[in-house]
Coordinates of C-alpha atoms in Angstrom, one line a residue:
M155 CA -11.6 74.6 -18.5
S156 CA -9.6 71.5 -18.0
D157 CA -6.1 71.5 -19.4
H158 CA -6.3 67.8 -20.0
V159 CA -6.0 67.1 -23.7
S160 CA -7.7 64.1 -25.1
R161 CA -5.6 62.2 -27.5
G162 CA -6.5 59.4 -29.9
P163 CA -5.1 55.7 -29.7
T164 CA -1.5 55.7 -30.1
R165 CA 0.5 52.9 -31.9
R166 CA 2.0 51.6 -28.5
S167 CA -1.5 51.5 -26.9
I168 CA -2.7 49.5 -30.0
V169 CA 0.2 47.0 -30.0
G170 CA -0.3 46.6 -26.1
A171 CA -3.9 46.1 -26.4
A172 CA -3.4 43.5 -29.3
A173 CA -0.8 41.5 -27.5
G174 CA -2.9 41.7 -24.2
G175 CA -6.1 40.3 -26.3
F176 CA -3.8 37.6 -28.0
A177 CA -2.4 36.4 -24.8
A178 CA -5.7 36.4 -23.2
L179 CA -6.8 34.4 -26.1
L180 CA -4.0 31.8 -25.8
A181 CA -4.9 31.5 -22.0
S182 CA -8.4 30.7 -22.8
G183 CA -7.6 27.9 -25.3
R184 CA -4.9 26.3 -22.9
P185 CA -5.9 23.2 -21.4
S186 CA -6.2 23.5 -17.7
R187 CA -4.6 21.0 -15.5
A188 CA -7.2 18.4 -14.3
A189 CA -7.8 18.2 -10.4
P190 CA -6.5 15.1 -8.8
P191 CA -9.4 12.5 -8.5
T192 CA -10.9 12.2 -4.7
G193 CA -13.0 9.8 -3.1
R194 CA -13.0 6.4 -1.1
T195 CA -15.5 3.6 -0.5
T196 CA -14.2 2.2 2.7
D197 CA -12.7 3.1 6.2
T198 CA -10.4 0.2 6.1
V199 CA -7.3 -0.7 4.2
R200 CA -5.5 -4.0 4.1
L201 CA -2.0 -4.0 3.8
S202 CA 0.0 -6.9 3.3
W203 CA 3.5 -7.2 4.8
L204 CA 7.1 -9.1 5.0
N205 CA 9.2 -9.0 8.2
T206 CA 12.4 -7.3 6.8
L207 CA 10.7 -4.8 4.6
L208 CA 9.4 -1.3 5.3
S209 CA 5.8 -2.7 5.6
G210 CA 6.9 -5.3 8.4
I211 CA 8.7 -2.4 10.3
A212 CA 5.8 -0.4 10.1
K213 CA 3.6 -3.2 11.4
E214 CA 6.0 -3.9 14.5
R215 CA 6.0 -0.4 15.5
G216 CA 2.3 0.4 14.9
D217 CA 2.8 4.1 14.3
L218 CA 1.7 4.0 10.7
E219 CA -1.7 2.6 11.5
K220 CA -2.2 5.2 14.4
R221 CA -1.2 7.9 11.7
L222 CA -3.7 6.8 9.3
L223 CA -6.5 6.6 11.8
A224 CA -5.7 10.1 13.5
S225 CA -5.1 11.7 10.1
D226 CA -7.7 10.0 7.6
G227 CA -9.9 7.8 9.8
L228 CA -8.6 4.7 8.2
K229 CA -8.3 1.7 10.2
V230 CA -5.2 -0.8 9.0
E231 CA -5.8 -4.7 8.7
W232 CA -2.5 -6.3 8.3
V233 CA -2.3 -9.4 6.1
G234 CA 0.6 -11.6 6.2
P235 CA 3.6 -12.3 6.5
F236 CA 4.5 -13.4 3.1
P237 CA 7.7 -14.9 2.2
N238 CA 8.3 -12.6 -1.0
H239 CA 6.5 -10.4 -3.2
A240 CA 4.7 -13.0 -5.6
P241 CA 2.2 -14.4 -3.2
S242 CA 1.6 -10.9 -1.7
I243 CA 0.6 -9.7 -5.2
Q244 CA -1.6 -13.1 -5.6
A245 CA -3.4 -11.9 -2.4
V246 CA -4.2 -8.6 -3.8
A247 CA -5.3 -9.7 -7.2
G248 CA -7.4 -12.4 -5.4
G249 CA -9.1 -9.9 -3.1
S250 CA -7.8 -10.7 0.2
A251 CA -5.5 -7.7 0.6
D252 CA -5.6 -3.9 -1.0
F253 CA -1.8 -3.4 -1.0
S254 CA 1.3 -5.4 -2.0
F255 CA 4.0 -5.2 0.7
G256 CA 6.6 -3.2 -1.4
G257 CA 8.6 -6.1 -3.0
S258 CA 10.4 -6.7 -6.4
T259 CA 8.8 -4.6 -9.2
A260 CA 9.7 -7.1 -11.7
V261 CA 7.1 -9.5 -9.9
G262 CA 4.6 -6.8 -10.5
F263 CA 5.3 -6.4 -14.0
A264 CA 5.0 -10.4 -14.4
A265 CA 1.6 -10.3 -12.6
I266 CA 0.1 -7.5 -14.8
L267 CA 1.5 -9.0 -18.1
G268 CA 0.0 -12.3 -16.8
G269 CA -3.5 -10.6 -16.7
S270 CA -3.9 -9.5 -13.2
P271 CA -5.9 -6.0 -13.1
L272 CA -3.5 -4.4 -11.1
V273 CA -1.5 -0.9 -10.9
F274 CA 1.1 0.6 -9.1
A275 CA 0.3 2.8 -6.0
L276 CA 3.9 3.5 -4.9
F277 CA 7.6 2.7 -5.6
G278 CA 10.5 2.4 -3.5
D279 CA 14.0 1.0 -2.9
S280 CA 16.1 -0.4 0.0
L281 CA 19.9 0.5 0.1
P282 CA 22.7 -0.8 0.0
R283 CA 21.9 -3.6 -2.5
S284 CA 22.2 -7.1 -1.0
T285 CA 21.5 -10.0 -3.3
A286 CA 24.1 -12.5 -3.9
I287 CA 24.8 -15.6 -5.8
I288 CA 26.1 -17.9 -3.1
V289 CA 27.5 -21.4 -3.1
R290 CA 28.2 -24.0 -0.6
P291 CA 31.8 -23.9 1.1
D292 CA 32.9 -27.3 -0.8
S293 CA 31.8 -26.1 -3.9
P294 CA 34.2 -26.3 -6.8
I295 CA 32.4 -23.1 -8.2
R296 CA 34.6 -20.1 -8.0
S297 CA 33.4 -17.5 -10.5
V298 CA 30.4 -16.8 -12.4
K299 CA 31.8 -18.6 -15.5
D300 CA 31.8 -21.8 -13.5
L301 CA 28.0 -21.7 -13.3
V302 CA 27.8 -23.1 -16.8
G303 CA 26.1 -26.4 -16.7
K304 CA 25.1 -25.7 -13.0
S305 CA 21.8 -25.4 -11.3
I306 CA 21.0 -22.2 -9.5
A307 CA 17.7 -21.5 -7.5
A308 CA 16.1 -18.2 -7.8
N309 CA 12.6 -16.8 -7.7
R310 CA 10.8 -16.5 -10.8
S311 CA 10.7 -13.0 -12.5
G312 CA 12.0 -11.7 -9.3
L313 CA 15.3 -9.9 -7.7
G314 CA 16.9 -13.4 -7.5
E315 CA 16.4 -14.2 -11.2
Y316 CA 17.2 -10.5 -12.2
V317 CA 20.7 -10.7 -10.6
L318 CA 21.5 -14.2 -12.0
V319 CA 20.6 -13.1 -15.5
A320 CA 22.4 -9.9 -15.4
A321 CA 25.5 -11.6 -13.8
L322 CA 25.4 -14.0 -16.6
E323 CA 25.0 -11.3 -19.2
Q324 CA 28.1 -9.4 -17.4
H325 CA 30.3 -12.4 -17.8
G326 CA 29.2 -13.3 -21.6
I327 CA 27.2 -16.3 -20.7
A328 CA 23.8 -17.2 -22.2
R329 CA 21.2 -18.2 -19.8
D330 CA 20.4 -21.4 -21.5
Q331 CA 24.0 -22.6 -20.5
V332 CA 22.8 -22.6 -16.9
D333 CA 19.8 -24.5 -15.3
I334 CA 17.7 -21.9 -13.4
V335 CA 15.6 -23.7 -10.8
Y336 CA 12.5 -21.7 -9.6
L337 CA 12.1 -21.8 -6.0
N338 CA 10.6 -19.5 -3.6
P339 CA 13.0 -19.1 -0.3
P340 CA 11.2 -21.3 2.1
D341 CA 12.0 -24.2 -0.6
A342 CA 15.2 -22.9 -1.9
G343 CA 16.9 -23.0 1.5
P344 CA 16.6 -26.7 1.9
A345 CA 17.4 -27.5 -1.6
F346 CA 20.5 -25.4 -1.6
A347 CA 21.8 -26.8 2.0
S348 CA 21.2 -30.6 0.9
G349 CA 23.1 -30.0 -2.5
K350 CA 20.0 -30.4 -4.8
V351 CA 21.0 -27.0 -6.5
D352 CA 24.6 -25.9 -6.8
A353 CA 23.9 -22.1 -6.1
W354 CA 21.3 -20.0 -5.2
S355 CA 20.3 -16.4 -5.9
I356 CA 19.0 -14.7 -2.9
W357 CA 18.6 -11.3 -1.0
S358 CA 19.2 -10.1 2.5
P359 CA 18.8 -11.2 5.3
V360 CA 18.4 -14.7 4.1
V361 CA 21.7 -14.6 2.1
D362 CA 23.3 -13.3 5.4
I363 CA 21.8 -16.2 7.2
A364 CA 23.1 -18.7 4.7
R365 CA 26.6 -17.4 5.0
E366 CA 26.7 -17.8 8.6
S367 CA 24.5 -20.9 8.8
Y368 CA 26.1 -23.0 5.8
K369 CA 29.4 -21.0 5.4
A370 CA 28.3 -20.2 2.0
R371 CA 30.4 -18.5 -0.4
D372 CA 29.6 -15.5 -2.6
V373 CA 30.3 -15.8 -6.4
F374 CA 28.5 -12.6 -7.5
T375 CA 26.9 -9.9 -5.5
E376 CA 24.4 -7.0 -6.7
K377 CA 27.3 -4.7 -5.9
D378 CA 29.2 -6.2 -8.8
L379 CA 26.5 -5.3 -11.1
N380 CA 26.9 -2.3 -13.5
H381 CA 23.5 -1.0 -13.4
Q382 CA 20.6 -1.5 -11.3
L383 CA 17.0 -2.3 -12.6
D384 CA 15.0 -3.8 -10.1
Y385 CA 13.2 -1.8 -7.3
S386 CA 10.5 -1.8 -4.8
S387 CA 6.5 -1.4 -5.6
F388 CA 3.2 -1.7 -4.1
L389 CA 0.5 -2.6 -6.0
V390 CA -3.3 -2.5 -5.7
P391 CA -6.3 -3.7 -7.9
R392 CA -7.0 -1.1 -10.7
A393 CA -10.6 -0.9 -9.4
F394 CA -9.7 -0.1 -5.9
A395 CA -7.5 2.6 -7.2
E396 CA -10.1 4.2 -9.2
K397 CA -12.7 4.2 -6.4
N398 CA -10.3 5.2 -3.6
P399 CA -7.7 7.9 -4.7
D400 CA -7.8 9.4 -1.2
I401 CA -6.8 6.1 0.3
I402 CA -3.9 5.6 -2.0
R403 CA -2.7 9.1 -1.3
A404 CA -2.9 8.6 2.7
V405 CA -1.2 5.2 2.3
A406 CA 1.7 6.6 0.3
K407 CA 2.2 9.7 2.8
A408 CA 1.9 7.2 5.6
Y409 CA 4.7 4.8 4.2
R410 CA 6.7 8.0 3.4
D411 CA 6.7 9.3 6.8
E412 CA 7.7 5.7 8.0
A413 CA 10.7 5.6 5.7
A414 CA 11.8 9.0 7.0
W415 CA 11.7 7.6 10.6
V416 CA 13.3 4.4 9.8
N417 CA 16.2 6.2 8.0
A418 CA 16.9 8.4 11.1
N419 CA 16.7 5.7 13.7
N420 CA 18.8 2.9 11.9
R421 CA 20.0 1.2 15.2
E422 CA 16.7 0.9 16.8
V423 CA 15.3 -0.6 13.4
E424 CA 18.0 -3.2 13.4
Y425 CA 17.4 -4.3 16.9
L426 CA 13.7 -4.7 16.0
L427 CA 14.1 -6.6 12.9
Q428 CA 16.5 -8.9 14.7
S429 CA 13.8 -9.6 17.3
R430 CA 11.4 -10.5 14.4
V431 CA 13.6 -12.8 12.1
N432 CA 15.9 -14.0 14.8
Y433 CA 19.3 -13.7 13.2
S434 CA 22.7 -13.4 15.0
D435 CA 23.9 -10.3 16.7
A436 CA 26.9 -10.2 14.0
I437 CA 24.4 -9.9 11.2
R438 CA 22.5 -7.2 13.1
D439 CA 25.7 -5.4 13.7
K440 CA 26.6 -5.7 10.2
Y441 CA 23.3 -4.1 9.2
I442 CA 23.8 -1.2 11.7
Q443 CA 27.1 -0.6 10.2
E444 CA 25.7 -0.6 6.7
K445 CA 23.1 2.0 7.7
R446 CA 20.2 0.4 5.5
E447 CA 17.7 3.0 4.3
F448 CA 14.4 3.1 2.5
V449 CA 13.6 5.5 -0.4
I450 CA 10.2 6.2 -1.5
Y451 CA 9.0 7.3 -4.9
D452 CA 5.7 8.7 -6.0
V453 CA 3.9 7.3 -8.9
N454 CA 4.2 10.7 -10.7
D455 CA 8.0 10.9 -10.3
R456 CA 8.9 11.2 -14.1
A457 CA 12.7 10.4 -13.6
H458 CA 11.9 7.3 -11.6
L459 CA 9.4 6.3 -14.1
A460 CA 12.0 6.5 -16.9
R461 CA 14.1 4.3 -14.7
L462 CA 11.4 1.8 -14.5
Q463 CA 10.7 1.5 -18.3
A464 CA 14.3 0.9 -18.9
S465 CA 13.9 -1.7 -16.2
A466 CA 10.8 -3.3 -17.8
D467 CA 12.5 -3.2 -21.3
W468 CA 15.4 -4.9 -20.0
F469 CA 13.5 -7.8 -18.4
T470 CA 11.6 -8.2 -21.6
A471 CA 14.8 -8.2 -23.8
H472 CA 16.3 -10.7 -21.3
R473 CA 13.4 -13.1 -21.1
V474 CA 12.9 -12.4 -17.5
L475 CA 9.3 -11.0 -18.7
P476 CA 7.3 -12.6 -21.6
D477 CA 6.2 -9.3 -23.3
K478 CA 6.8 -5.7 -23.4
L479 CA 5.1 -3.6 -20.7
T480 CA 4.3 0.1 -20.6
V481 CA 4.8 1.4 -17.2
T482 CA 2.6 4.4 -17.5
D483 CA -0.3 2.4 -18.4
H484 CA -0.5 0.6 -15.0
L485 CA -0.2 3.7 -12.5
A486 CA -2.9 4.8 -10.0
K487 CA -4.1 8.1 -10.8
I488 CA -3.6 10.4 -7.8

């Protein structure tokens, strides 16, 4: 005869069973996180590039394309070089490139608001910030307040315009108190040198070359700003992103790996860039000392997306952009 005594359900067991059942019910009703999309329709990706940015370094070194071929079976075709981000984005929108080269995000915002069916595939930043408003050595302009009534060259909806507008705001000057002349760098340089414009808002290395070649003086530098609102971005056609999420992920990883190598090999990178852009040893050594670096942000980085939304809102409020834009409506889904 067994000495085991069978007992009925206790209060504790009933409560435990009920709790377990309730938890199971909650779990069954909880929406599961969707798996990331997969797939691709091509074995070739066309990357645009600019000499002095991460894309240009990657093209010159050749490691990025080797990694993509070895790990993902992707062949890279380089498209460019481009003088600034706007024509790179136009190439993507027009179908002659798949990725823009990682330039000013403000230009990307403007293109999307202008109707281009593009999304952001990757974000970045380059440090230290180096854009400046410069004048010729004989200019009577000594401060931002002296820019009132003067003509200043800048690229439309890009880093040059952003720094100029932010500098004016910081010194209590309305943008309609100056004459903003929209020129891309290849046209702005001669206009500045010949005196057709009074000042120029421009980034490195062009600004350093102008300081050296024209003895240009700084009126304001990006380091004087009390906030940063423009970052780097790589844009792709929306249809391309929807059909090729595997390529978006692969290229993002390749650029992330490239940035890590660049940041660890500053001296070698600066010699490489000098050979491409042909600036002086003094400028090269300045960059080596500054230890320039590239930072990469994924399109799902919530903290960075919040910064980008603040950026878009600021650009709209200050008429750099014509309308409001919600950044999260224009991201590649990966």
